[in-house]
Amino acid sequence: MTDSIGFIGLGRMGRSMAANLQKKGFSLLVADLNPEAVKALEALGAEAATVPEIARRCSVVITMLPSSVEVEQIAQGADGIFANALPGTILLDMSTIDPLATDRLSKAAAGRQMTVVDAPVGRLAEHADRGESLFMVGASDADFAKVKPLLDAMGTTTYHCGPVGSGGRTKLVNNYVAITLCQVNAEALALSQRFGLDISKTLQVLLGTSANNGQLRMNFPNKVLAGDTSPGFTIDLAHKDLSLVVGAAHAARVPMPVAAAVHESFSLARASQFGGIDFSGIADVVCELAKIDRPRVPEGWKPS
Amino acid sequence: MTDSIGFIGLGRMGRSMAANLQKKGFSLLVADLNPEAVKALEALGAEAATVPEIARRCSVVITMLPSSVEVEQIAQGADGIFANALPGTILLDMSTIDPLATDRLSKAAAGRQMTVVDAPVGRLAEHADRGESLFMVGASDADFAKVKPLLDAMGTTTYHCGPVGSGGRTKLVNNYVAITLCQVNAEALALSQRFGLDISKTLQVLLGTSANNGQLRMNFPNKVLAGDTSPGFTIDLAHKDLSLVVGAAHAARVPMPVAAAVHESFSLARASQFGGIDFSGIADVVCELAKIDRPRVPEGWKPS
Amino acid sequence: MTDSIGFIGLGRMGRSMAANLQKKGFSLLVADLNPEAVKALEALGAEAATVPEIARRCSVVITMLPSSVEVEQIAQGADGIFANALPGTILLDMSTIDPLATDRLSKAAAGRQMTVVDAPVGRLAEHADRGESLFMVGASDADFAKVKPLLDAMGTTTYHCGPVGSGGRTKLVNNYVAITLCQVNAEALALSQRFGLDISKTLQVLLGTSANNGQLRMNFPNKVLAGDTSPGFTIDLAHKDLSLVVGAAHAARVPMPVAAAVHESFSLARASQFGGIDFSGIADVVCELAKIDRPRVPEGWKPS
Amino acid sequence: MTDSIGFIGLGRMGRSMAANLQKKGFSLLVADLNPEAVKALEALGAEAATVPEIARRCSVVITMLPSSVEVEQIAQGADGIFANALPGTILLDMSTIDPLATDRLSKAAAGRQMTVVDAPVGRLAEHADRGESLFMVGASDADFAKVKPLLDAMGTTTYHCGPVGSGGRTKLVNNYVAITLCQVNAEALALSQRFGLDISKTLQVLLGTSANNGQLRMNFPNKVLAGDTSPGFTIDLAHKDLSLVVGAAHAARVPMPVAAAVHESFSLARASQFGGIDFSGIADVVCELAKIDRPRVPEGWKPS
């Protein structure tokens, strides 16, 4: 047992989160397939290590990986975490994955006197850079207390949503709404455009009624409506999250006709080669495909 | 010409709006098919009159009627407003109708040196009772100046959205978003329920991210999530507005797959006999049909 | 009273139908806004007339007009059919219109001892040219017997669907299925294309199972899959019919989520400027928008 | 090497298929988790065996399993087929699974000089009982020639759709259309019912136009419209197939809004506890939820 924290998965989000941990005084053992990413962390004082080594030496192992396939391999493979870690180890999975995979991991961990915490990340990569992420955490109270200092080093807002599995499930519910708001706003603005309305005036009304929403207030005026579709969070990633939402909904027998319609709209956006732009850009995609002028606010426009 | 204001249509909303006008010092000439409604206004000092009389004596005639059929009849019939009013009269239509009907009315009015202002009402009947309505106004600047004092007597918030026709169009865009938020929240909460999450915690997260929205913050905690589905604004009325939205979108060649999916969800809610409950109650309908426990927050719960 | 038959509305379909009637021995009185169309019928021996004249002289007046607005005007206007015709006259409306308009017409006719028969036309304009149309008829048994010889002169297949109003309603049900089949086939073939399957083999399988359908068997191999999207029946007309279907479904409280999804797909096709091509061409539109190769069968390919 | 054929998976379909093989002269080695199912095949002369034994002794091993998870385990596990079979062995997978899993299996097999044939089954369990199944086969020409006699013993119709992977992909395309037809017919008949039309007359028209389809002609009159919703193929199984279709479409970047809408309708049907009835019964579900009378034809009714 040791004070070191394991961190596996140094992609766009992971490297920033790991960097914040290391900078704020935690000693990290890190691993990634990409040697550049590992070197960048070593430059901050972290130590490169193999997965089994990390498992043996760390009481908390963080994973930040693309999908449940990678997480289950790293956790349950022959050279993986569970096969090598001491009883009492916490696997803190911060990836966004199928919640049924989290349940399987938790069950497998319990068989070895280990535990799993799921704590997927809200907000964007740029927030992770600044240590301003939001976390939705599924954990026992005891585990939550143990991982809380780590989360505090990486973000500003932490919600303890319930037992293990609750973090990922809450994230799916949350991201379903956030992504769907983009599509709803896109359709509304396309209609406003075709109606010939002044988009600034339409926005002013919507922001002043119960139609108000976080995407329209925060994301749209700064991104797509200002002509900036450089990605904070891409249409491809939004599509991936919707796939998890719709898959989980079908597994749980929850009919979600609007989720399905939004999923198909994002699928069309990907197929028509807009997958790499910011997810607020779905407003441009909807208009582009239907030959409607793109909605724009005047430079410097702010919601009053 | 005279100082009197005409008011035609004293239904649930209209009577409150007229009452506020009369109480705040305007002299009303009122008409409605329902004699009770007329008597109630007479008791406040208004004068009962026929439509032609109203047309002849009032420089502003307000209509607050169920649909474009009634508005076009009252405006354009042989005994209607246009046939009897003086040049310069303003028809201030506050009904929620097909914007193409507003365009037709405006064109017909112009042929007689009259003008139309469309100023449909936002917010609920209970706001109208208290003179706290919101108005989305389509009018020339000159007409807007003339009707502004009237609107100020009936509500607290007025948006001048553009020329005649812009008020109704803005309302459709706005109500599309507001109603769709109810459906999105309903699907999200159904998923949360089936996931076994604590609904208060789910709400807390959603209200703290870009998933935040006016329906979830204002309407849901006070209505459906508190077990109160008595109507502020019914599923039937929401369905009617969605019909106007989808119809206008098809006329304008705007594909709106999410609007269509929401329309069908509300159609199913009506068909399964939930048309009379509050539109936030769509959360209960979605759960009821899919055999999911209704989402509820503890008594007295407030978003923090 | 007279032996003459009135025919009002000589558009693309109407002129062919009228021509077949005249050629097969009926004496027609015809009217249309387009003088060319009237002249063409005069050349075949028909007589040009005004609407009131037609009403006064014909025991059966056929209308073949674009929408319920025109039919109601021609029937119920001051110079219209009902105001001028003798008791006992049959209005044989062959337009495709909102069935609630048919109900209103029928009620108005009954007040004047007249009757209405609704007999919208199935199949394409080219079938009308050859007198091979299909008719769905709503009529009393007595009226059906009277109009049957006229229908026999214009088509090869006549279904007596029930009392007045049943013809148009049956057509909506029928066209909903026929048009939706195009969209279903389009999605299936897009998937087949992206899967890299041989389209001829996919077709062969589908035509041999319960997936078989009239559009895939008859229309697709001869039209879109042969690279021919010249219109038999345009996407614009299919969109118009879907608007009637979805509108009628909402009036009747029938949730039809697939109809709504198809409606939006055709709306996108119109907006992206494919409204003028054959409705089987929706397969090309779906592929075009999603950057999928258009599905094609080898020249001369026939379903076995 | 030997003449024996391996058969793994003796569920509702598998046992009938295996029985037909054994009865028609093939010597089977069979395995299933359920000892009853194995005994029933032993009674017909088959030999019970373990998976490794089957792998060692059979040149063709048939799998008929619930999902890709089971197939991949049986094929690629330590005690599985690939680890134990001789080079040249054919894995003939007749399960309906994710086509990407078939691709993975095929690649793994190639690494051991083995091959995979995918040949999922069309038609119903009752057809399998009578040896009247339909097969959609993905295989090299050489492999197709080798498995053809086996398929001929189990069914009456075999389509060679292309190389390995084509069978499952063709089945997804086919089942998408077949299942969607049920939903389309359900909506059409619900509309017909609410319109008050005579359902027999509506059917007669639809079967006589391009709206004609295999489900409406073959399945509906004998099943749901005759009041029989006992399962040939359940709503649950149709839902499973739709999940594969929609999942594969998203992986392949094919937007399928109608597929998604149908998927949600079947999800609602499952959630409202109709999952066990025949998939034509979706017509009853749609009507039930919307409080519409169930559509029925008179006893003994046949399409003319």
mmCIF file of C-alpha atoms in Angstrom, chain A residues 130-262:
data_model
loop_
_atom_site.group_PDB
_atom_site.id
_atom_site.type_symbol
_atom_site.label_atom_id
_atom_site.label_comp_id
_atom_site.label_asym_id
_atom_site.label_seq_id
_atom_site.Cartn_x
_atom_site.Cartn_y
_atom_site.Cartn_z
ATOM 1 C CA ARG A 130 -8.430 24.736 -15.479
ATOM 2 C CA GLY A 131 -9.411 22.228 -12.797
ATOM 3 C CA GLU A 132 -13.029 23.324 -13.062
ATOM 4 C CA SER A 133 -14.708 20.053 -13.935
ATOM 5 C CA LEU A 134 -17.979 18.797 -12.489
ATOM 6 C CA PHE A 135 -18.266 15.202 -11.256
ATOM 7 C CA MET A 136 -21.268 12.938 -10.800
ATOM 8 C CA VAL A 137 -20.247 10.287 -8.317
ATOM 9 C CA GLY A 138 -21.639 6.852 -7.498
ATOM 10 C CA ALA A 139 -19.975 5.495 -4.359
ATOM 11 C CA SER A 140 -20.506 4.224 -0.833
ATOM 12 C CA ASP A 141 -20.210 6.989 1.734
ATOM 13 C CA ALA A 142 -16.853 5.615 2.859
ATOM 14 C CA ASP A 143 -15.439 5.500 -0.675
ATOM 15 C CA PHE A 144 -16.846 8.926 -1.447
ATOM 16 C CA ALA A 145 -14.951 10.374 1.525
ATOM 17 C CA LYS A 146 -11.748 8.760 0.248
ATOM 18 C CA VAL A 147 -11.967 10.018 -3.340
ATOM 19 C CA LYS A 148 -13.364 13.462 -2.528
ATOM 20 C CA PRO A 149 -9.932 15.129 -2.109
ATOM 21 C CA LEU A 150 -8.902 13.808 -5.511
ATOM 22 C CA LEU A 151 -12.042 15.140 -7.148
ATOM 23 C CA ASP A 152 -11.585 18.490 -5.424
ATOM 24 C CA ALA A 153 -8.153 18.753 -7.029
ATOM 25 C CA MET A 154 -9.620 18.257 -10.490
ATOM 26 C CA GLY A 155 -12.880 20.146 -10.343
ATOM 27 C CA THR A 156 -15.064 22.640 -8.590
ATOM 28 C CA THR A 157 -18.382 20.807 -8.301
ATOM 29 C CA THR A 158 -19.013 17.295 -7.058
ATOM 30 C CA TYR A 159 -22.395 15.585 -6.725
ATOM 31 C CA HIS A 160 -22.660 12.397 -4.707
ATOM 32 C CA CYS A 161 -25.561 10.835 -6.614
ATOM 33 C CA GLY A 162 -25.930 7.551 -4.716
ATOM 34 C CA PRO A 163 -24.227 4.132 -4.601
ATOM 35 C CA VAL A 164 -21.816 2.880 -7.272
ATOM 36 C CA GLY A 165 -23.470 3.065 -10.701
ATOM 37 C CA SER A 166 -25.363 6.249 -9.865
ATOM 38 C CA GLY A 167 -22.681 8.550 -11.214
ATOM 39 C CA GLY A 168 -22.752 7.207 -14.743
ATOM 40 C CA ARG A 169 -26.520 6.911 -14.754
ATOM 41 C CA THR A 170 -26.920 10.497 -13.624
ATOM 42 C CA LYS A 171 -24.504 11.606 -16.318
ATOM 43 C CA LEU A 172 -26.582 9.849 -18.992
ATOM 44 C CA VAL A 173 -29.750 11.547 -17.782
ATOM 45 C CA ASN A 174 -27.964 14.889 -17.650
ATOM 46 C CA ASN A 175 -26.291 14.604 -21.038
ATOM 47 C CA TYR A 176 -29.501 13.427 -22.668
ATOM 48 C CA VAL A 177 -31.111 16.708 -21.630
ATOM 49 C CA ALA A 178 -28.103 18.911 -22.437
ATOM 50 C CA ILE A 179 -27.589 17.452 -25.913
ATOM 51 C CA THR A 180 -31.289 17.399 -26.702
ATOM 52 C CA LEU A 181 -31.505 21.079 -25.805
ATOM 53 C CA CYS A 182 -29.068 21.744 -28.663
ATOM 54 C CA GLN A 183 -31.356 19.982 -31.126
ATOM 55 C CA VAL A 184 -34.472 21.704 -29.769
ATOM 56 C CA ASN A 185 -32.781 25.095 -29.985
ATOM 57 C CA ALA A 186 -31.585 24.238 -33.492
ATOM 58 C CA GLU A 187 -35.108 23.473 -34.689
ATOM 59 C CA ALA A 188 -36.484 26.576 -32.968
ATOM 60 C CA LEU A 189 -33.866 28.834 -34.521
ATOM 61 C CA ALA A 190 -34.339 27.273 -37.963
ATOM 62 C CA LEU A 191 -38.035 28.087 -37.666
ATOM 63 C CA SER A 192 -37.242 31.606 -36.473
ATOM 64 C CA GLN A 193 -34.949 32.085 -39.469
ATOM 65 C CA ARG A 194 -37.502 30.865 -41.974
ATOM 66 C CA PHE A 195 -40.120 33.059 -40.303
ATOM 67 C CA GLY A 196 -37.821 36.010 -41.012
ATOM 68 C CA LEU A 197 -37.591 36.984 -37.360
ATOM 69 C CA ASP A 198 -34.694 38.945 -35.902
ATOM 70 C CA ILE A 199 -32.721 36.227 -34.124
ATOM 71 C CA SER A 200 -31.584 38.541 -31.307
ATOM 72 C CA LYS A 201 -35.186 39.372 -30.504
ATOM 73 C CA THR A 202 -36.228 35.736 -30.598
ATOM 74 C CA LEU A 203 -33.408 34.883 -28.197
ATOM 75 C CA GLN A 204 -34.356 37.692 -25.869
ATOM 76 C CA VAL A 205 -37.911 36.339 -25.605
ATOM 77 C CA LEU A 206 -36.902 32.706 -25.150
ATOM 78 C CA LEU A 207 -34.380 33.581 -22.465
ATOM 79 C CA GLY A 208 -37.126 35.456 -20.591
ATOM 80 C CA THR A 209 -39.693 32.652 -20.425
ATOM 81 C CA SER A 210 -39.842 29.035 -19.292
ATOM 82 C CA ALA A 211 -38.271 28.197 -22.691
ATOM 83 C CA ASN A 212 -35.009 29.404 -21.203
ATOM 84 C CA ASN A 213 -32.337 26.724 -21.077
ATOM 85 C CA GLY A 214 -28.687 26.305 -20.285
ATOM 86 C CA GLN A 215 -27.603 25.637 -23.847
ATOM 87 C CA LEU A 216 -29.411 28.654 -25.230
ATOM 88 C CA ARG A 217 -28.149 30.941 -22.504
ATOM 89 C CA MET A 218 -24.559 29.784 -22.166
ATOM 90 C CA ASN A 219 -23.389 27.820 -25.162
ATOM 91 C CA PHE A 220 -25.260 29.119 -28.188
ATOM 92 C CA PRO A 221 -24.493 32.870 -28.018
ATOM 93 C CA ASN A 222 -20.767 32.207 -27.515
ATOM 94 C CA LYS A 223 -20.464 29.424 -30.041
ATOM 95 C CA VAL A 224 -22.644 28.683 -33.048
ATOM 96 C CA LEU A 225 -24.600 31.945 -32.996
ATOM 97 C CA ALA A 226 -21.315 33.836 -32.939
ATOM 98 C CA GLY A 227 -20.137 31.784 -35.921
ATOM 99 C CA ASP A 228 -17.726 29.675 -33.842
ATOM 100 C CA THR A 229 -18.222 25.932 -34.273
ATOM 101 C CA SER A 230 -14.731 24.929 -33.172
ATOM 102 C CA PRO A 231 -15.323 22.057 -30.819
ATOM 103 C CA GLY A 232 -15.700 22.298 -27.087
ATOM 104 C CA PHE A 233 -17.641 19.038 -27.242
ATOM 105 C CA THR A 234 -18.084 17.525 -30.694
ATOM 106 C CA ILE A 235 -21.169 16.231 -32.470
ATOM 107 C CA ASP A 236 -19.346 12.866 -32.602
ATOM 108 C CA LEU A 237 -19.035 12.794 -28.801
ATOM 109 C CA ALA A 238 -22.629 13.911 -28.366
ATOM 110 C CA HIS A 239 -23.628 11.078 -30.714
ATOM 111 C CA LYS A 240 -21.628 8.606 -28.618
ATOM 112 C CA ASP A 241 -23.368 9.762 -25.433
ATOM 113 C CA LEU A 242 -26.769 9.514 -27.105
ATOM 114 C CA SER A 243 -25.917 5.941 -28.127
ATOM 115 C CA LEU A 244 -25.269 5.135 -24.467
ATOM 116 C CA VAL A 245 -28.506 6.881 -23.433
ATOM 117 C CA VAL A 246 -30.686 5.134 -25.988
ATOM 118 C CA GLY A 247 -29.007 1.780 -25.358
ATOM 119 C CA ALA A 248 -29.480 2.122 -21.605
ATOM 120 C CA ALA A 249 -33.085 3.237 -22.080
ATOM 121 C CA HIS A 250 -33.850 0.163 -24.172
ATOM 122 C CA ALA A 251 -32.146 -2.086 -21.620
ATOM 123 C CA ALA A 252 -34.261 -0.424 -18.910
ATOM 124 C CA ARG A 253 -37.520 -0.469 -20.922
ATOM 125 C CA VAL A 254 -37.933 3.278 -21.058
ATOM 126 C CA PRO A 255 -39.462 4.538 -24.321
ATOM 127 C CA MET A 256 -37.772 7.820 -25.279
ATOM 128 C CA PRO A 257 -39.096 8.919 -28.674
ATOM 129 C CA VAL A 258 -37.448 12.321 -28.489
ATOM 130 C CA ALA A 259 -34.073 10.823 -27.560
ATOM 131 C CA ALA A 260 -34.370 8.552 -30.587
ATOM 132 C CA ALA A 261 -35.251 11.445 -32.901
ATOM 133 C CA VAL A 262 -32.304 13.481 -31.626
#
